[in-house]
Amino acid sequence: MFRKSEAIGAASVRRTLACLILLCSIPAAASAQGTTTAIRLNQVGFFPTAVKQAVVVDAPTNAFRIRTPDGVRTVYEGTMAVARTWVSAQENVRLADFSALQEPGSYVMEVDGLGTSYAFEIAVEPLQRVAVAAVKGFYFQRASTRLAAQYAGQWTRAAGHPDTSVKVHASAASASRPEGTVIASPRGWYDAGDYNKYVVNSGITTGQLLQLYEHYPAYFDVFATNIPESSNTLPDLLDEVLWNLRWMMTMQDPADGGLYHKLTTANFEPMVRPSAATDQRWVVQKSTPAALDFAAVAALGARVFRPFEATVPGLADSLLDASFRAWNWAQANPGDRYSQSAMNAAFDPDINTGEYGDGSFLDEFRWAATELYLTTRADSFLYMYPPSVSGNASVPGWPNVASVATVSFAHHRHAAAAVLDTTELRRHLLGLVNQLVEGRRNNPYGVGIGNATNDFYWGSNSYVANQAYMTLAAYRWTRDARYLDFAVANLDYLLGRNATGYSFVTDHGDKVPLFPHHRPSESDGIARPVPGLLVGGPNAGREDGCSYPYPPNAPAKSYVDSVCSYASNEIAINWQSSLAYLAGAVAAHLTPGGLPLSTGRETGPEGVSSPGLEVWPNPAGSSVNVRVRMEQGMQGELALYDMLGRRTPTGGSEAFFGPGSHDVALDTANLAPGVYFARFVSAMGTRTVPIVVVR
Ligand code: 9MR
């Protein structure tokens, strides 16, 4: 068991380390003026050709210079922009731009009368380490497994939360699984600083990581994070995603396709090792957003994993089947909100952990419909929930996934053209990102957050990263450099160019969180917290009521590096996925030779190598004609599925086909009237066409 005395011991070691890191990282000889925290910049590094900016608070002069940390060489001298007040931080600041400096090296910025900044790098691959650590952060969040030293270094730990005897809570009881039924629901990532696992928050998290792979496959095919699966033939990013996806699949009730909202203890467990946290775990009430987020992720996963059929046989089909079943459950149960207070009023035991209680589901319906359409090309999903391209897109978050769908449509815009006006889609996306770019231009820190004081809410760092997630979608579409600059600037914010002066990613920077609200870090007796984790960031709400003093009351400074501050200093997987996306995408774009914009794995009608599938007549009677077309040297399989994703035999007429064009007649005489899907799967992609059978 973890003891209080150990906690104090660990904390004091960390404080000593903080002193060492903060005050001693730049040798005294480096500067007569000493290190100042009034110069705020990305403490990790800059790409040679990218925009490079720093913020100087209360600068006594206009001039700044960049020099080597030993003071020997000055490599750049510049003049800062005019001073401006950042209301969100109650600060008077000037922007210093040194984008013209491209020479790789290690440097500091110096301002006379103020001092020198922390050291930073200009390098060819300055952020690769952060990108890897951001994805590796998910490995450290894995439930139900031991973390071996070979992969986890000093953060090795024993397995905890096997989740092989999870009980069905009264709120989730069903005929086939009455209250108290024991089920297995292992794996998954711990949500945050707590040890529970929540389907809704897993939705956007897993979705963004799958998109990261889908958008930058060439970069992530060779991206290595040193995890137990690194030696297999799946990209490490997808191996990591699978750890959670397999858990999510266990949260689906096999009887009806609905998803339990979360897997949780009744109360938050104490700050102990995972292996020492042994309270009974429950699956609770099914909810509509849980079903829909899962339907979206599983459909997206089916698309992304399809090319890896040989490594994970059947996975893509299982995911698509599971997605259909969750989608159908949500059609039948379109308004099941998770309200913890209502549930606790009706059932025992009371559950007092995180709620993720979203009350509006239209965005989840649309996201699920979008991913199901993009994977199957069956536009019936979109007839039910037409894509929304009116007004401007929004920055997504766990309760608002509308823009996750927008990003998928923007990526598959050729396929989207069959079902929506892509000029409108583009206007919808650019409407938002142009506003963001304009906001950044007017922002004294040159970043996307803080023009409105209510920008600083719980998890505001993910708002910063998700703004960039949207501008990156626009950049891939338009190649307008302002959108990539925006993403770089927001990443700079997370790595130090912000009003707190912290790099918000543990272990990456000079002034970093040492006391995140994170049970594994707090209970391990190790001075440094688990590396690569993004903390929530400034939060004017200060809901934790921490007695540890927050800085003076400015929204942009409402952050405290204290374990007590779960409202500003916790970590969470949905914030982590936004960082992984941002750091990974920026690195993919700016690393020489790392620009992986080909979407060769995209399924669908566009591109010469996609398979063809036509069906007539439709609606069909007792038989239906199907034409499949394949390129030279390929083979594909045709099969029919029902609305529940079950393979439906049609009297032996389904078959494998080689190259060329083939016509077959499927016998539908024995099928019940309804909607079916003809699906043609080949190495180059999948085509699915809905068939309506009438009598
Ligand atoms: O990220 C969530 C934030 O948007 C909410 O305002 C907050 C309070 O409901 O909860 C946050 O999520 C927490 C979850 O409920 C439990 N695990 C830790 C999450 C991060 O703090």
XYZ file of C-alpha atoms and ligand atoms in Angstrom:
716
model
C 0.000 0.000 0.000
C 1.072 3.520 -0.682
C 1.758 5.461 2.515
C 1.428 9.141 3.245
C 5.100 9.374 4.236
C 6.035 8.114 0.785
C 3.830 10.757 -0.770
C 5.625 13.479 1.110
C 8.919 11.881 0.196
C 8.052 11.778 -3.493
C 6.754 15.313 -3.412
C 9.845 16.706 -1.788
C 12.093 14.861 -4.241
C 10.059 16.408 -7.017
C 10.351 19.870 -5.549
C 14.117 19.506 -5.375
C 14.059 18.354 -8.953
C 11.920 21.365 -9.883
C 14.566 23.635 -8.398
C 17.230 21.799 -10.307
C 15.349 21.961 -13.572
C 14.119 25.526 -13.267
C 17.103 27.271 -11.826
C 20.054 25.228 -12.850
C 19.370 24.066 -16.405
C 21.251 27.023 -17.856
C 24.713 27.321 -16.324
C 25.299 30.532 -14.405
C 28.075 31.382 -16.805
C 25.622 31.332 -19.652
C 24.285 34.744 -18.908
C 25.176 37.607 -16.691
C 21.439 38.367 -16.559
C 20.192 34.894 -15.636
C 17.133 32.975 -16.751
C 13.863 34.826 -16.822
C 10.346 33.430 -16.998
C 9.218 36.689 -18.653
C 10.263 35.274 -22.024
C 7.689 32.684 -23.033
C 8.431 30.345 -25.873
C 8.210 26.775 -27.015
C 10.760 25.146 -24.723
C 11.324 22.146 -26.973
C 12.071 23.223 -30.493
C 11.324 24.792 -33.841
C 11.466 23.533 -37.415
C 13.973 25.511 -39.525
C 11.395 26.648 -42.077
C 8.459 27.198 -39.698
C 7.252 30.361 -38.012
C 9.173 31.104 -34.771
C 7.853 33.479 -32.161
C 8.282 34.282 -28.492
C 6.340 36.522 -26.116
C 8.099 38.954 -23.809
C 6.275 40.291 -20.764
C 6.956 43.866 -19.612
C 9.927 44.265 -21.947
C 12.085 47.221 -20.949
C 13.372 47.556 -24.526
C 12.377 46.700 -28.116
C 15.468 44.745 -28.975
C 16.071 41.017 -28.571
C 18.792 38.683 -29.664
C 19.150 34.941 -30.116
C 22.454 33.438 -29.082
C 24.031 30.158 -28.174
C 23.559 29.149 -24.516
C 27.295 29.548 -23.869
C 26.992 33.191 -24.919
C 29.709 32.820 -27.524
C 27.714 33.448 -30.691
C 24.815 35.797 -31.379
C 22.963 34.402 -34.375
C 20.034 36.776 -34.687
C 19.060 40.270 -33.600
C 15.551 41.578 -33.944
C 12.990 44.142 -32.853
C 9.810 43.217 -31.043
C 6.323 44.268 -32.095
C 4.509 47.023 -30.209
C 3.410 46.241 -26.674
C -0.185 45.085 -26.198
C -2.293 44.081 -23.247
C -3.572 40.536 -23.091
C -6.721 40.946 -21.049
C -7.020 37.210 -20.385
C -3.665 37.292 -18.603
C -3.661 40.879 -17.353
C -0.278 41.247 -18.999
C 1.565 43.726 -21.153
C 3.394 41.770 -23.842
C 5.370 42.060 -27.064
C 5.799 39.452 -29.786
C 9.333 38.692 -30.947
C 9.535 37.004 -34.352
C 12.692 35.190 -35.370
C 11.288 33.050 -38.187
C 14.143 34.210 -40.414
C 16.634 32.291 -38.263
C 16.853 28.844 -39.820
C 20.261 27.595 -38.753
C 19.950 24.418 -36.655
C 21.403 24.659 -33.174
C 20.684 25.141 -29.502
C 19.876 28.733 -28.509
C 18.457 31.109 -25.929
C 16.638 34.393 -26.444
C 17.994 37.386 -24.553
C 16.443 40.752 -23.707
C 18.587 43.383 -22.010
C 17.381 44.219 -18.555
C 15.261 41.068 -18.409
C 17.444 38.005 -18.911
C 17.555 34.904 -21.077
C 14.914 32.332 -21.931
C 15.140 28.616 -21.393
C 17.216 26.935 -24.071
C 15.438 25.705 -27.199
C 16.437 23.995 -30.408
C 16.120 24.698 -34.067
C 16.388 21.274 -35.624
C 15.278 19.147 -38.533
C 13.156 16.947 -36.279
C 12.547 19.067 -33.183
C 9.156 17.661 -32.249
C 9.467 14.007 -33.130
C 10.153 13.289 -29.470
C 6.984 15.079 -28.370
C 4.902 13.354 -31.045
C 6.192 9.938 -29.969
C 5.708 10.730 -26.280
C 2.154 11.915 -26.908
C 1.212 8.566 -28.464
C 3.276 6.665 -25.892
C 1.233 8.445 -23.223
C -1.613 6.069 -24.122
C 0.568 3.063 -23.377
C 1.078 4.472 -19.880
C -2.712 4.728 -19.521
C -3.283 1.053 -20.319
C -5.502 -0.830 -17.889
C -5.319 -4.572 -17.189
C -1.657 -5.030 -17.947
C 1.779 -4.888 -16.458
C 4.064 -2.208 -17.889
C 7.473 -3.829 -18.298
C 10.631 -1.781 -17.776
C 11.671 -2.537 -21.337
C 8.823 -0.294 -22.529
C 8.017 1.831 -19.501
C 11.497 2.559 -18.164
C 11.393 3.655 -14.550
C 7.582 3.872 -14.747
C 7.297 0.091 -14.815
C 4.319 -1.191 -12.844
C 2.367 -4.292 -11.936
C -0.897 -5.044 -13.704
C -4.023 -3.528 -12.205
C -7.732 -3.597 -12.955
C -7.965 -6.912 -14.819
C -11.671 -6.162 -15.310
C -12.476 -9.817 -15.701
C -15.219 -9.746 -13.075
C -17.120 -6.567 -13.674
C -20.702 -6.516 -12.401
C -23.750 -5.336 -14.281
C -25.228 -2.462 -12.272
C -28.979 -2.429 -11.627
C -29.321 0.478 -14.073
C -27.926 -1.718 -16.847
C -29.787 -4.933 -16.061
C -31.413 -6.758 -18.979
C -33.128 -10.109 -19.505
C -29.949 -11.862 -20.555
C -27.764 -9.950 -18.084
C -29.675 -9.403 -14.842
C -28.297 -7.167 -12.103
C -25.052 -8.560 -10.689
C -24.162 -10.609 -13.781
C -20.390 -10.827 -14.010
C -18.846 -9.902 -17.348
C -15.289 -9.457 -18.589
C -14.344 -6.086 -20.018
C -10.544 -5.937 -19.894
C -8.039 -3.578 -21.536
C -8.786 0.008 -22.514
C -7.087 3.148 -21.287
C -7.695 4.742 -17.915
C -9.651 7.878 -18.693
C -7.521 10.386 -16.884
C -6.062 10.800 -13.404
C -8.740 8.342 -12.276
C -8.930 4.639 -13.095
C -12.356 4.472 -14.729
C -13.128 3.844 -18.395
C -15.792 5.904 -20.141
C -17.176 5.061 -23.604
C -18.145 8.620 -24.569
C -14.718 10.042 -23.873
C -13.129 7.049 -25.562
C -15.168 8.006 -28.630
C -13.520 11.244 -29.638
C -10.146 10.002 -28.350
C -10.040 6.811 -30.388
C -11.656 8.569 -33.332
C -8.968 11.241 -33.496
C -6.173 8.672 -33.252
C -7.695 6.613 -36.069
C -8.015 9.777 -38.147
C -4.405 10.661 -37.393
C -3.393 7.399 -39.009
C -5.865 7.778 -41.877
C -4.625 11.300 -42.635
C -0.899 10.593 -42.383
C -0.395 6.876 -43.117
C 3.097 7.128 -44.556
C 4.379 8.994 -41.519
C 2.751 6.650 -39.041
C 3.700 3.459 -40.847
C 7.261 4.052 -39.642
C 6.468 5.786 -36.357
C 7.812 3.704 -33.451
C 6.798 4.059 -29.815
C 8.506 1.014 -28.276
C 5.463 -0.893 -27.046
C 5.061 -4.658 -26.601
C 3.435 -4.922 -30.060
C 6.167 -2.933 -31.845
C 7.542 -6.038 -33.515
C 4.279 -6.991 -35.233
C 3.307 -5.737 -38.671
C 0.717 -3.200 -37.542
C 1.854 0.419 -37.166
C 2.443 1.197 -33.470
C -0.226 3.885 -33.496
C -2.822 1.319 -34.568
C -1.579 -1.236 -32.048
C -2.145 1.360 -29.361
C -5.616 2.176 -30.694
C -6.477 -1.521 -30.667
C -5.854 -1.705 -26.934
C -8.813 0.579 -26.417
C -10.945 -0.520 -29.348
C -10.976 -4.103 -28.095
C -12.163 -2.845 -24.727
C -14.860 -0.698 -26.319
C -16.159 -3.775 -28.149
C -16.642 -5.526 -24.809
C -18.835 -2.639 -23.641
C -21.448 -3.621 -26.217
C -24.240 -5.821 -24.936
C -24.207 -8.743 -27.373
C -27.942 -9.182 -26.937
C -29.091 -5.808 -28.236
C -26.058 -3.852 -29.502
C -26.334 -1.073 -26.893
C -23.254 0.290 -25.135
C -22.833 0.641 -21.389
C -22.001 4.272 -20.678
C -18.961 3.497 -18.534
C -17.037 0.918 -16.541
C -16.444 2.343 -13.095
C -16.053 1.943 -9.387
C -18.814 3.475 -7.271
C -16.460 6.219 -6.060
C -13.091 7.496 -7.239
C -10.380 5.225 -5.853
C -7.603 6.632 -3.643
C -4.227 7.803 -4.965
C -2.747 4.281 -5.037
C -1.036 2.039 -7.578
C -3.361 0.430 -10.138
C -2.643 -2.967 -8.572
C -3.712 -1.665 -5.156
C -6.954 -0.154 -6.432
C -9.264 -3.126 -6.165
C -12.772 -1.749 -5.610
C -15.640 -3.528 -7.342
C -16.111 -2.301 -10.917
C -19.513 -1.930 -12.588
C -20.914 -1.348 -16.027
C -23.782 1.093 -15.789
C -26.771 2.209 -17.837
C -26.620 2.173 -21.624
C -26.759 5.575 -23.280
C -27.441 6.929 -26.762
C -24.204 8.949 -27.075
C -22.148 5.940 -25.958
C -23.769 3.789 -28.671
C -23.288 6.443 -31.343
C -19.710 7.352 -30.453
C -18.913 3.657 -30.587
C -20.773 3.237 -33.893
C -18.670 6.067 -35.342
C -15.355 4.775 -34.017
C -16.061 1.181 -35.046
C -17.058 2.215 -38.584
C -13.944 4.379 -38.870
C -11.867 1.551 -37.419
C -13.330 -0.909 -39.953
C -12.080 1.377 -42.716
C -8.637 1.939 -41.229
C -7.986 -1.695 -40.296
C -9.313 -3.172 -43.567
C -5.888 -3.084 -45.300
C -4.404 -5.017 -42.359
C -6.737 -7.977 -42.813
C -3.804 -10.414 -42.915
C -2.502 -9.229 -39.525
C -5.846 -8.856 -37.784
C -8.117 -11.249 -39.688
C -11.795 -10.497 -39.304
C -11.269 -7.353 -37.258
C -12.606 -4.924 -39.856
C -15.705 -7.071 -40.394
C -16.288 -7.446 -36.669
C -15.986 -3.700 -36.217
C -18.425 -2.939 -38.996
C -20.868 -5.488 -37.660
C -20.549 -4.004 -34.161
C -21.027 -0.529 -35.586
C -24.250 -1.529 -37.354
C -25.578 -3.083 -34.169
C -24.794 -0.006 -32.077
C -26.312 2.225 -34.749
C -29.498 0.147 -34.771
C -29.709 0.267 -30.990
C -29.465 4.043 -31.121
C -32.245 4.187 -33.735
C -34.447 2.273 -31.332
C -33.267 4.265 -28.298
C -32.630 7.772 -29.609
C -33.023 9.707 -26.361
C -31.257 7.796 -23.584
C -29.216 10.388 -21.779
C -26.856 9.416 -18.978
C -27.863 11.437 -15.942
C -26.010 10.251 -12.880
C -28.330 11.944 -10.417
C -31.410 10.415 -12.056
C -29.734 7.023 -12.105
C -28.686 7.274 -8.472
C -32.225 8.235 -7.474
C -33.477 4.983 -8.981
C -30.717 2.418 -8.417
C -28.079 1.238 -5.948
C -25.230 1.486 -5.399
C -24.837 5.183 -6.087
C -22.169 5.953 -8.674
C -20.170 9.125 -8.058
C -17.470 9.118 -10.724
C -17.198 11.213 -13.911
C -20.477 11.733 -15.738
C -19.746 12.658 -19.352
C -23.433 13.463 -19.408
C -24.047 14.935 -22.830
C -27.677 15.928 -23.421
C -27.755 16.634 -27.159
C -27.122 13.761 -29.530
C -27.628 15.164 -32.999
C -23.885 15.639 -33.458
C -23.234 12.029 -32.384
C -25.911 10.770 -34.802
C -24.260 12.758 -37.568
C -20.757 11.577 -36.752
C -21.842 7.923 -36.694
C -23.818 8.366 -39.942
C -20.790 10.000 -41.566
C -18.324 7.265 -40.664
C -20.823 4.537 -41.576
C -21.389 6.199 -44.928
C -17.684 6.706 -45.625
C -16.958 3.073 -44.812
C -19.916 1.458 -46.561
C -20.875 4.149 -49.099
C -24.482 3.348 -48.202
C -26.114 6.764 -48.234
C -29.150 5.534 -46.297
C -27.301 6.583 -43.126
C -27.167 10.132 -44.383
C -30.808 10.181 -45.438
C -31.608 9.714 -41.780
C -29.042 12.220 -40.512
C -28.024 14.561 -43.312
C -24.598 16.155 -42.859
C -24.709 19.670 -41.494
C -22.736 22.182 -43.527
C -24.754 25.224 -42.554
C -23.042 28.054 -40.664
C -19.458 27.660 -39.551
C -17.934 24.477 -38.181
C -17.058 24.412 -34.468
C -14.046 23.292 -32.454
C -14.819 19.756 -31.235
C -14.695 18.386 -27.714
C -16.029 15.256 -26.021
C -19.675 16.429 -26.030
C -19.448 18.011 -29.492
C -18.271 15.666 -32.217
C -19.950 17.373 -35.184
C -16.604 18.585 -36.472
C -14.989 15.183 -36.172
C -17.450 14.252 -38.928
C -16.557 17.419 -40.849
C -12.896 16.434 -40.714
C -13.682 12.941 -42.038
C -15.814 14.375 -44.841
C -13.093 16.902 -45.706
C -10.561 14.099 -45.962
C -12.892 11.990 -48.130
C -14.202 14.956 -50.071
C -14.361 13.015 -53.340
C -16.663 10.468 -51.765
C -18.524 13.246 -49.959
C -19.293 14.856 -53.316
C -21.797 12.073 -53.982
C -23.919 13.091 -51.022
C -23.296 16.744 -50.211
C -22.263 20.017 -51.763
C -18.512 20.068 -51.169
C -18.353 23.802 -51.910
C -20.597 24.231 -48.882
C -18.501 21.780 -46.872
C -15.392 23.793 -47.669
C -17.126 27.060 -46.783
C -18.329 25.508 -43.502
C -14.759 24.484 -42.579
C -13.053 27.646 -43.806
C -15.661 29.816 -42.062
C -14.367 28.514 -38.735
C -10.665 28.411 -39.479
C -10.585 31.865 -41.049
C -12.112 33.186 -37.854
C -9.465 31.336 -35.856
C -6.662 32.720 -38.022
C -8.071 36.219 -37.627
C -8.305 35.702 -33.869
C -4.685 34.652 -33.764
C -3.656 37.743 -35.750
C -5.312 39.926 -33.112
C -4.018 37.916 -30.179
C -1.111 39.476 -28.237
C 0.445 36.012 -27.749
C -0.106 35.148 -31.421
C -2.107 32.041 -30.479
C -5.668 30.875 -30.986
C -6.905 30.970 -27.403
C -7.839 33.873 -25.182
C -9.601 36.454 -27.300
C -12.681 35.509 -25.281
C -12.098 35.140 -21.552
C -14.403 32.119 -21.360
C -11.965 30.210 -23.594
C -10.250 29.030 -20.431
C -12.458 26.177 -19.308
C -11.808 22.687 -17.927
C -9.379 21.083 -20.376
C -8.658 24.368 -22.218
C -5.419 22.904 -23.541
C -7.464 20.511 -25.659
C -9.398 23.487 -27.025
C -6.041 24.882 -28.170
C -5.050 21.590 -29.805
C -8.479 21.013 -31.333
C -8.517 24.453 -32.927
C -5.383 23.299 -34.711
C -6.998 19.954 -35.569
C -9.510 22.019 -37.575
C -6.975 24.333 -39.226
C -4.922 21.280 -40.225
C -7.964 19.859 -42.023
C -8.196 23.165 -43.889
C -4.459 23.118 -44.613
C -4.627 19.669 -46.183
C -7.472 20.852 -48.368
C -6.203 24.297 -49.396
C -2.430 24.324 -48.771
C -2.874 27.829 -47.350
C 0.213 28.256 -45.121
C -1.674 30.386 -42.572
C -3.482 27.254 -41.418
C -0.267 25.353 -40.771
C 1.282 28.398 -39.054
C -1.742 28.462 -36.773
C -1.175 24.837 -35.780
C 2.511 25.486 -35.095
C 1.647 28.532 -32.953
C -0.884 26.585 -30.895
C 1.632 23.808 -30.357
C 4.080 26.509 -29.208
C 1.423 27.603 -26.719
C 1.192 24.106 -25.247
C 4.978 23.843 -25.058
C 5.555 27.145 -23.273
C 4.310 30.234 -25.105
C 1.486 30.850 -22.654
C 0.804 33.050 -19.657
C 1.841 30.436 -17.100
C 5.258 29.877 -18.672
C 4.798 26.096 -18.344
C 5.276 23.571 -21.068
C 2.075 21.633 -20.355
C 3.497 18.284 -21.511
C 5.140 16.339 -18.710
C 8.868 15.794 -19.181
C 9.066 17.955 -22.328
C 10.461 21.383 -21.582
C 12.258 23.129 -18.719
C 9.313 24.297 -16.653
C 6.937 21.345 -16.698
C 4.152 19.950 -14.499
C 5.669 17.858 -11.720
C 2.509 17.143 -9.750
C -0.235 16.258 -12.215
C -3.489 14.929 -10.793
C -2.668 11.423 -11.988
C -2.910 8.399 -9.739
C -0.112 6.387 -11.393
C 2.321 9.324 -11.138
C 1.332 10.304 -7.635
C 1.606 6.785 -6.235
C 4.830 5.541 -7.821
C 7.383 7.238 -5.571
C 9.255 8.396 -8.688
C 10.277 12.042 -8.818
C 9.287 12.663 -12.418
C 5.654 12.090 -13.369
C 4.802 9.733 -16.221
C 6.195 11.450 -19.346
C 4.439 12.864 -22.400
C 1.093 13.668 -20.761
C -0.816 16.874 -21.504
C -2.420 18.490 -18.445
C -5.813 20.199 -18.721
C -4.423 23.722 -18.440
C -5.765 27.098 -17.283
C -9.355 26.881 -16.112
C -11.047 30.004 -14.795
C -13.734 27.804 -13.198
C -11.215 26.496 -10.604
C -13.823 23.862 -9.654
C -11.410 21.876 -7.480
C -11.398 24.605 -4.836
C -7.777 23.745 -4.174
C -6.303 25.348 -1.111
C -2.938 25.354 -2.846
C -2.943 28.923 -4.123
C -3.812 29.615 -7.739
C -2.050 32.650 -9.211
C -3.892 35.995 -9.198
C -7.258 35.890 -10.841
C -6.606 35.992 -14.595
C -8.249 33.284 -16.732
C -5.089 32.547 -18.735
C -3.151 32.027 -15.501
C -5.706 29.868 -13.695
C -3.394 26.912 -13.507
C -1.577 25.387 -10.577
C 0.922 22.545 -10.651
C -0.595 20.729 -7.722
C -1.984 17.217 -7.478
C -5.029 18.653 -5.789
C -5.931 20.708 -8.858
C -7.968 18.226 -10.868
C -9.618 21.177 -12.625
C -6.368 22.466 -14.144
C -3.678 19.845 -13.642
C -5.298 16.493 -14.419
C -4.481 14.598 -17.567
C -7.132 12.935 -19.776
C -7.160 10.759 -22.881
C -9.280 13.143 -24.959
C -6.809 15.962 -24.268
C -3.989 13.550 -25.025
C -5.463 12.589 -28.414
C -5.715 16.259 -29.359
C -2.016 16.675 -28.528
C -1.073 13.473 -30.353
C -2.973 14.666 -33.409
C -1.440 18.141 -33.344
C 2.164 17.101 -32.678
C 1.932 14.144 -35.083
C 0.374 16.155 -37.907
C 2.784 19.077 -37.551
C 5.743 16.708 -37.485
C 4.366 14.823 -40.503
C 4.034 18.052 -42.466
C 7.311 19.666 -41.516
C 9.737 16.775 -41.213
C 11.685 16.537 -44.472
C 10.487 13.530 -46.416
C 7.709 13.051 -43.899
C 4.904 14.589 -45.901
C 2.471 11.730 -46.265
C -0.475 13.212 -48.037
C -1.193 10.298 -50.316
C -4.376 8.597 -49.273
C -3.711 5.430 -51.189
C -5.660 3.435 -48.671
C -8.806 5.450 -49.050
C -11.695 3.209 -49.970
C -14.218 4.322 -52.501
C -15.029 5.163 -56.062
C -12.345 7.770 -56.652
C -8.949 6.735 -57.986
C -8.128 4.221 -60.669
C -7.465 1.361 -58.327
C -10.756 1.377 -56.424
C -12.991 -1.590 -57.134
C -16.326 -0.961 -58.868
C -19.705 -2.234 -57.721
C -23.045 -1.640 -59.462
C -26.436 -3.088 -58.596
C -29.674 -3.229 -60.623
C -32.631 -3.217 -60.450
C -32.883 -1.531 -57.073
C -35.352 -1.983 -55.377
C -35.018 -5.638 -56.283
C -37.530 -8.482 -56.377
C -36.531 -12.143 -56.392
C -33.106 -11.513 -57.881
C -30.672 -8.664 -58.328
C -27.811 -8.148 -60.784
C -24.413 -7.142 -59.517
C -21.428 -6.023 -61.577
C -17.978 -5.983 -59.951
C -14.870 -4.537 -61.566
C -11.290 -5.118 -60.509
C -7.875 -4.057 -61.659
C -5.194 -6.386 -62.978
C -3.650 -8.686 -60.438
C -6.252 -8.286 -57.711
C -8.895 -10.414 -56.150
C -12.044 -9.438 -54.336
C -14.951 -11.012 -52.512
C -18.636 -10.201 -52.905
C -21.106 -10.861 -50.097
C -24.495 -9.693 -48.927
C -25.194 -8.366 -45.417
C -28.374 -7.483 -43.593
C -29.021 -4.319 -41.572
C -27.486 -5.926 -38.501
C -24.267 -6.595 -40.349
C -24.912 -10.338 -40.554
C -23.650 -12.079 -43.617
C -26.671 -13.287 -45.561
C -26.244 -16.301 -47.851
C -27.955 -15.904 -51.209
C -27.931 -19.422 -52.570
C -24.251 -19.708 -53.400
C -24.118 -16.736 -55.741
C -21.647 -14.728 -53.645
C -18.097 -15.358 -54.757
C -14.464 -14.419 -55.205
C -13.487 -12.588 -58.356
C -10.257 -11.938 -60.180
C -9.324 -8.996 -62.406
C -11.807 -7.651 -64.968
C -15.553 -6.983 -65.015
C -17.993 -9.653 -63.814
C -21.784 -9.785 -63.756
C -23.608 -12.060 -61.323
C -27.236 -12.515 -60.381
C -27.932 -12.820 -56.669
C -30.969 -14.836 -55.674
C -33.013 -12.730 -53.258
C -36.237 -14.752 -53.451
C -35.826 -16.207 -49.979
C -34.894 -12.953 -48.248
C -37.346 -11.080 -46.057
C -38.214 -7.673 -47.522
C -35.907 -4.947 -46.221
C -32.568 -3.254 -46.675
C -29.416 -5.282 -47.410
C -25.891 -4.354 -48.378
C -23.890 -5.809 -51.252
C -20.290 -5.510 -50.208
C -17.241 -6.025 -52.368
C -13.936 -6.246 -50.528
C -10.505 -6.216 -52.134
C -6.991 -5.218 -51.210
C -7.642 -1.820 -52.764
C -10.698 -1.013 -50.768
C -14.296 -1.794 -50.040
C -17.453 -0.820 -51.912
C -20.858 -1.262 -50.366
C -24.188 -0.596 -52.072
C -27.540 -0.828 -50.293
C -30.163 -3.048 -51.908
C -33.829 -2.747 -51.046
C -35.667 -6.048 -51.426
C -39.419 -5.711 -52.032
C -42.167 -8.231 -52.737
O -13.251 16.764 -19.290
C -14.406 16.825 -18.464
C -14.860 18.261 -18.394
O -15.296 18.712 -19.652
C -15.978 18.406 -17.365
O -16.264 19.785 -17.194
C -15.530 17.785 -16.043
C -16.608 17.863 -14.966
O -17.712 17.104 -15.311
O -15.177 16.427 -16.224
C -14.092 16.251 -17.086
O -13.856 14.905 -17.249
C -13.353 14.190 -16.136
C -14.227 12.937 -15.996
O -15.522 13.313 -15.615
C -13.647 11.925 -15.030
N -12.283 11.609 -15.333
C -11.429 12.814 -15.359
C -11.914 13.753 -16.434
C -10.979 14.928 -16.602
O -10.989 15.790 -15.516
